[in-house]
PDB file of C-alpha atoms in Angstrom:
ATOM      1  CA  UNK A   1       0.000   0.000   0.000  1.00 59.00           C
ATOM      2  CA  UNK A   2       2.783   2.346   0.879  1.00 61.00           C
ATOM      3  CA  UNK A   3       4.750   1.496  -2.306  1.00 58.00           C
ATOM      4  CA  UNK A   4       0.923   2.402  -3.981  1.00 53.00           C
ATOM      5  CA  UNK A   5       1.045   5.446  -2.335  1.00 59.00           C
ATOM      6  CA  UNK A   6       4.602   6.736  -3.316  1.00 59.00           C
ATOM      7  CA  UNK A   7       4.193   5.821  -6.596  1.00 52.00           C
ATOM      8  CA  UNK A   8       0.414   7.866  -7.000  1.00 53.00           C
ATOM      9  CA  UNK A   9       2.532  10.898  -5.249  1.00 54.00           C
ATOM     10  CA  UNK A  10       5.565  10.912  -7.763  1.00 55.00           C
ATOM     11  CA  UNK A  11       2.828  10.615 -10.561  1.00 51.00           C
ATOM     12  CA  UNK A  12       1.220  13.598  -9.058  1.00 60.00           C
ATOM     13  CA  UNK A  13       4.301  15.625  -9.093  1.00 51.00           C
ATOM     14  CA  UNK A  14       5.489  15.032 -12.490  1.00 55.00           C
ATOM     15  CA  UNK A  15       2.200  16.079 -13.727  1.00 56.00           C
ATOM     16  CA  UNK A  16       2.506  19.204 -11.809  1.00 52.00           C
ATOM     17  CA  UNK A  17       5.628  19.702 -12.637  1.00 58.00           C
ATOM     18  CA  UNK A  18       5.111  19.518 -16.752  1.00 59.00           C
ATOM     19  CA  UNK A  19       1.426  21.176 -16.533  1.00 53.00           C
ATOM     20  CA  UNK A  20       3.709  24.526 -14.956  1.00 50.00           C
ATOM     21  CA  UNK A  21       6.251  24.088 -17.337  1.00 49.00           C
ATOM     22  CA  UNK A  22       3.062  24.044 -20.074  1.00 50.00           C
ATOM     23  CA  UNK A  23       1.950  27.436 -18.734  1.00 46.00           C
ATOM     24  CA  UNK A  24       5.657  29.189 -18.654  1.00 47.00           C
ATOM     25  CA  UNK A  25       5.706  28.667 -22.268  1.00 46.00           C
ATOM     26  CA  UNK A  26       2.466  29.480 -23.154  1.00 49.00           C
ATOM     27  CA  UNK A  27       2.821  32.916 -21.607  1.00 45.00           C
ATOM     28  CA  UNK A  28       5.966  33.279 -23.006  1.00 46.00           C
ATOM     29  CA  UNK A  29       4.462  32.926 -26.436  1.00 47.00           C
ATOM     30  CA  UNK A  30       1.802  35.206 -25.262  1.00 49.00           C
ATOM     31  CA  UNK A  31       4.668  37.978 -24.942  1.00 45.00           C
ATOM     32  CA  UNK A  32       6.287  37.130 -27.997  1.00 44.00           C
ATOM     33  CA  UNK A  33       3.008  38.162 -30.064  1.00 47.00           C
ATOM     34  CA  UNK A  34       2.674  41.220 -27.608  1.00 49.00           C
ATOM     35  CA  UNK A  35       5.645  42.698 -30.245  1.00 45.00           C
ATOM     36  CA  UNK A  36       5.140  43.173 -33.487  1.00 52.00           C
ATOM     37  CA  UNK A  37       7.457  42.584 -36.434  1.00 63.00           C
ATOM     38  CA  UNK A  38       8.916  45.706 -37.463  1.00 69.00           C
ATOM     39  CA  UNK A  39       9.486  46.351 -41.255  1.00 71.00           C
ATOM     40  CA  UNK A  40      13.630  47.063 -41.668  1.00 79.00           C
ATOM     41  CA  UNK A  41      14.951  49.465 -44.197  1.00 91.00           C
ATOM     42  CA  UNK A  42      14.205  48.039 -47.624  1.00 95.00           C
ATOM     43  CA  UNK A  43      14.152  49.485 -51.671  1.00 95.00           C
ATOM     44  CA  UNK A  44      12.964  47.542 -54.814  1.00 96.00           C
ATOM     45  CA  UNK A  45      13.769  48.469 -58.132  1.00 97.00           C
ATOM     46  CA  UNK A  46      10.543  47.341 -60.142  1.00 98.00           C
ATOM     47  CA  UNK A  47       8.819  47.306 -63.318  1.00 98.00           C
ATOM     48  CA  UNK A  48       5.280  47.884 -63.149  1.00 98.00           C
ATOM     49  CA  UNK A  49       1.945  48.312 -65.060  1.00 98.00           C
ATOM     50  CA  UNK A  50      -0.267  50.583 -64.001  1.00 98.00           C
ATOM     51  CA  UNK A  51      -4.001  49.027 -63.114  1.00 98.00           C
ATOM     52  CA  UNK A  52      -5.876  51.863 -61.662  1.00 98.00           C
ATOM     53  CA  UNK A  53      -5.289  55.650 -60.852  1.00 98.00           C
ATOM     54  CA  UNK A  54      -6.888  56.256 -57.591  1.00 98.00           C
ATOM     55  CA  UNK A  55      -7.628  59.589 -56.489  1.00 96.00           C
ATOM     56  CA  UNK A  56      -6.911  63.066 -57.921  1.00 92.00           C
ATOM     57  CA  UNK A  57      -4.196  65.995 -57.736  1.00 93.00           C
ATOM     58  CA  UNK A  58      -1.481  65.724 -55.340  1.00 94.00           C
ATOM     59  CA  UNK A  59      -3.190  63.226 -53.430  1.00 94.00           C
ATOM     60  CA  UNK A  60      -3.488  59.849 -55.664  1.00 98.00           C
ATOM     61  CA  UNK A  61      -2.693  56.206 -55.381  1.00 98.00           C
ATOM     62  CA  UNK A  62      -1.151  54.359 -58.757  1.00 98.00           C
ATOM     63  CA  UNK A  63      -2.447  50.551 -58.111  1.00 98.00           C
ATOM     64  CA  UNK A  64       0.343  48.488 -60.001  1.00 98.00           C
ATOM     65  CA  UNK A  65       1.231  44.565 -61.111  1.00 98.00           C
ATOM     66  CA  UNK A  66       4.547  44.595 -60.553  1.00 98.00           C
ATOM     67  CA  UNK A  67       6.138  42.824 -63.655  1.00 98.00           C
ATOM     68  CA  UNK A  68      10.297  42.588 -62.179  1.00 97.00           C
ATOM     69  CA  UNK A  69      11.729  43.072 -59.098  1.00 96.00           C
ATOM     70  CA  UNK A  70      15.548  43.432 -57.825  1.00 93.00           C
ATOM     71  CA  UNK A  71      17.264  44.366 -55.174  1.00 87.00           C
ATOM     72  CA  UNK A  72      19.432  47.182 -54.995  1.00 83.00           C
ATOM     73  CA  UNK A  73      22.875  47.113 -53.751  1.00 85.00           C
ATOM     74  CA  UNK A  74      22.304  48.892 -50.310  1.00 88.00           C
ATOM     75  CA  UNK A  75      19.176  47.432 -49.141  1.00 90.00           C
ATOM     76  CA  UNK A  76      16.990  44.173 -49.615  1.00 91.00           C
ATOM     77  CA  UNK A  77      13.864  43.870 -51.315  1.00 90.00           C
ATOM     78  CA  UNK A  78      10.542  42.550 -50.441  1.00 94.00           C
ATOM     79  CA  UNK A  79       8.254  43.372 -53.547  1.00 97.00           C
ATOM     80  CA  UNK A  80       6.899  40.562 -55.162  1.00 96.00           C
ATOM     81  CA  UNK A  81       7.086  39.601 -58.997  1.00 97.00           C
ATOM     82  CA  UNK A  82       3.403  39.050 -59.894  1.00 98.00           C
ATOM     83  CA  UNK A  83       1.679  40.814 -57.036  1.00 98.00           C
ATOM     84  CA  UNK A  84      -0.430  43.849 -57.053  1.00 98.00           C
ATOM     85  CA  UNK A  85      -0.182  46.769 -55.021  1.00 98.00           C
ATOM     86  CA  UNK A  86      -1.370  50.107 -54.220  1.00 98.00           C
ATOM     87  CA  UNK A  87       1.487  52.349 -54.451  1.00 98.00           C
ATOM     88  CA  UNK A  88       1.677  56.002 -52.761  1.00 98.00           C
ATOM     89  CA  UNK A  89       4.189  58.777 -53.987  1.00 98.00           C
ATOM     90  CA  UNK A  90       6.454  59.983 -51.852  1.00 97.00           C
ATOM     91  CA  UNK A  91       6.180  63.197 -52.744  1.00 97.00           C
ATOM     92  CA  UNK A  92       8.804  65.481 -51.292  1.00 97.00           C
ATOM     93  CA  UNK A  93       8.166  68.879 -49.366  1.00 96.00           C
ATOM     94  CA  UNK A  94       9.453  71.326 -47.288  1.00 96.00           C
ATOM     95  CA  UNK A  95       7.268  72.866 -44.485  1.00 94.00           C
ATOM     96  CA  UNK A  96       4.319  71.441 -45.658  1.00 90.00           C
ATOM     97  CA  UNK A  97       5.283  72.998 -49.375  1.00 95.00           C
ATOM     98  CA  UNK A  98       5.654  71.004 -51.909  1.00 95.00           C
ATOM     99  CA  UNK A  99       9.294  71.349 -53.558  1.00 97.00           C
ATOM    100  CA  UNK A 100       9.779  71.431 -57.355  1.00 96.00           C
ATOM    101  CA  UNK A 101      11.983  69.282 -58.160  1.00 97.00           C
ATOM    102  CA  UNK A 102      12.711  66.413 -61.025  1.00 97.00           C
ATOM    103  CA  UNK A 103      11.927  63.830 -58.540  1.00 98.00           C
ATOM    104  CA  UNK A 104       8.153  65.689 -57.425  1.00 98.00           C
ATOM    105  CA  UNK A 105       7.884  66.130 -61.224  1.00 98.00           C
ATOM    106  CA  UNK A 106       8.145  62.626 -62.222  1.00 98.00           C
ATOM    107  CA  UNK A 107       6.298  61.401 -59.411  1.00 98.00           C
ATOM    108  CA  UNK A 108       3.208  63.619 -60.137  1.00 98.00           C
ATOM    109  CA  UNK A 109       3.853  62.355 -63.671  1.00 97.00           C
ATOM    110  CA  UNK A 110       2.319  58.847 -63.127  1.00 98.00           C
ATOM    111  CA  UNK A 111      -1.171  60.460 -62.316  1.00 96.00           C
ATOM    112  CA  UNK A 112      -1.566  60.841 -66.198  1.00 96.00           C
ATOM    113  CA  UNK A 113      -0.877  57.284 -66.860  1.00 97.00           C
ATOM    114  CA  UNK A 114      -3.513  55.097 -68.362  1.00 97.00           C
ATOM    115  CA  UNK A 115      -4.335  51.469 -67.477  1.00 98.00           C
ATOM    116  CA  UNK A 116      -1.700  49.138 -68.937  1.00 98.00           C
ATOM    117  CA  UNK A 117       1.014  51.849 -69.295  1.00 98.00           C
ATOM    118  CA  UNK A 118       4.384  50.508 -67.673  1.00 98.00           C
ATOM    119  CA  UNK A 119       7.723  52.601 -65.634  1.00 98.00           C
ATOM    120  CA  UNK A 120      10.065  51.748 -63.747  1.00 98.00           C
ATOM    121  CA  UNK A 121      10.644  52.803 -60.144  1.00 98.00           C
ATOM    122  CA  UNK A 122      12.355  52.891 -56.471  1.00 97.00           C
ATOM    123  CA  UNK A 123       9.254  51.491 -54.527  1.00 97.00           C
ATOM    124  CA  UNK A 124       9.790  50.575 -50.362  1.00 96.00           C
ATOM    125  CA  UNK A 125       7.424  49.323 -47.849  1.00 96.00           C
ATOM    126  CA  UNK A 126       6.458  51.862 -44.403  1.00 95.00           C
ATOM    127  CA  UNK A 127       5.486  50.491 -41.436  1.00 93.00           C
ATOM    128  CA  UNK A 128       2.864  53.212 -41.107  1.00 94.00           C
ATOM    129  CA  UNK A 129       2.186  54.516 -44.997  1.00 94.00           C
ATOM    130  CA  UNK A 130       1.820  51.543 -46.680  1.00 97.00           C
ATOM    131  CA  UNK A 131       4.313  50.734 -50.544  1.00 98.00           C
ATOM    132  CA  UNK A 132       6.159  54.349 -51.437  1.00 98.00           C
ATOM    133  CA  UNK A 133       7.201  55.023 -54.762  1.00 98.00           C
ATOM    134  CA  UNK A 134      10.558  57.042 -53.735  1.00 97.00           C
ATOM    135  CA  UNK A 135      11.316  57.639 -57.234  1.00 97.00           C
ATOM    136  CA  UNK A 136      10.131  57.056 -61.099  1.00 98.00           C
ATOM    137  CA  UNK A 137      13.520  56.121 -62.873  1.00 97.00           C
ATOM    138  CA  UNK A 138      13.298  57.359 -66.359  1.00 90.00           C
TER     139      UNK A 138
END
């Protein structure tokens, strides 16, 4: 009866034992997810054919298919052969003024494209704006 005994009270403890250990790494996962994945620095070099012109004046959205990607030397690149995306330019200012420059100029260009009209660019994912075209390359 004793060796009964023992034996039900070693059970017990191992399953106490590996049921705490269960909850350790449960909450552990649970403050993993509490963090989320930050984008890093990235730049695609891309080909792209224009689906859609959203919006109007300064403040327009070019959704793409985005035909090639590359990286460029600096700085990896997550764009996608194949995929479509909704594309903001990064249009630059100063003050809340917007500069004229060749960069603004080509940028404000691709609100005159039509559907199926391609050009190449400098695109990059934001954490908080969404895909930025940084630059039309001509």
């Amino acid at each position: 009866m004793r060796l009964l005994t023992s034996v039900l009270v070693l059970c017990s403890l191992f399953f106490l034992i590996s049921c705490s250990n269960c909850k350790e790494s449960q909450t552990a996962n649970q403050s993993n997810q509490n963090f989320p994945t930050t984008i890093g620095q990235n730049l695609s070099k891309v080909e792209a054919e224009v689906l859609e012109i959203i919006g109007a004046g300064n403040d327009f959205k070019v959704k793409v298919k985005v035909l090639n990607s590359q990286e460029t030397e600096a700085y990896p690149s997550i764009a996608v052969a194949g995929e479509e995306y909704i594309l903001i330019p990064n249009l630059r200012s100063d003050n809340g003024k917007l500069l004229d420059n060749e960069i603004n100029s080509n940028l404000l260009s691709l609100r005159n494209y039509s559907k199926g009209q391609r050009f190449n660019a400098e695109i990059s994912l934001d954490q908080k704006s969404g895909w930025l075209i940084q630059r039309v390359i001509k």
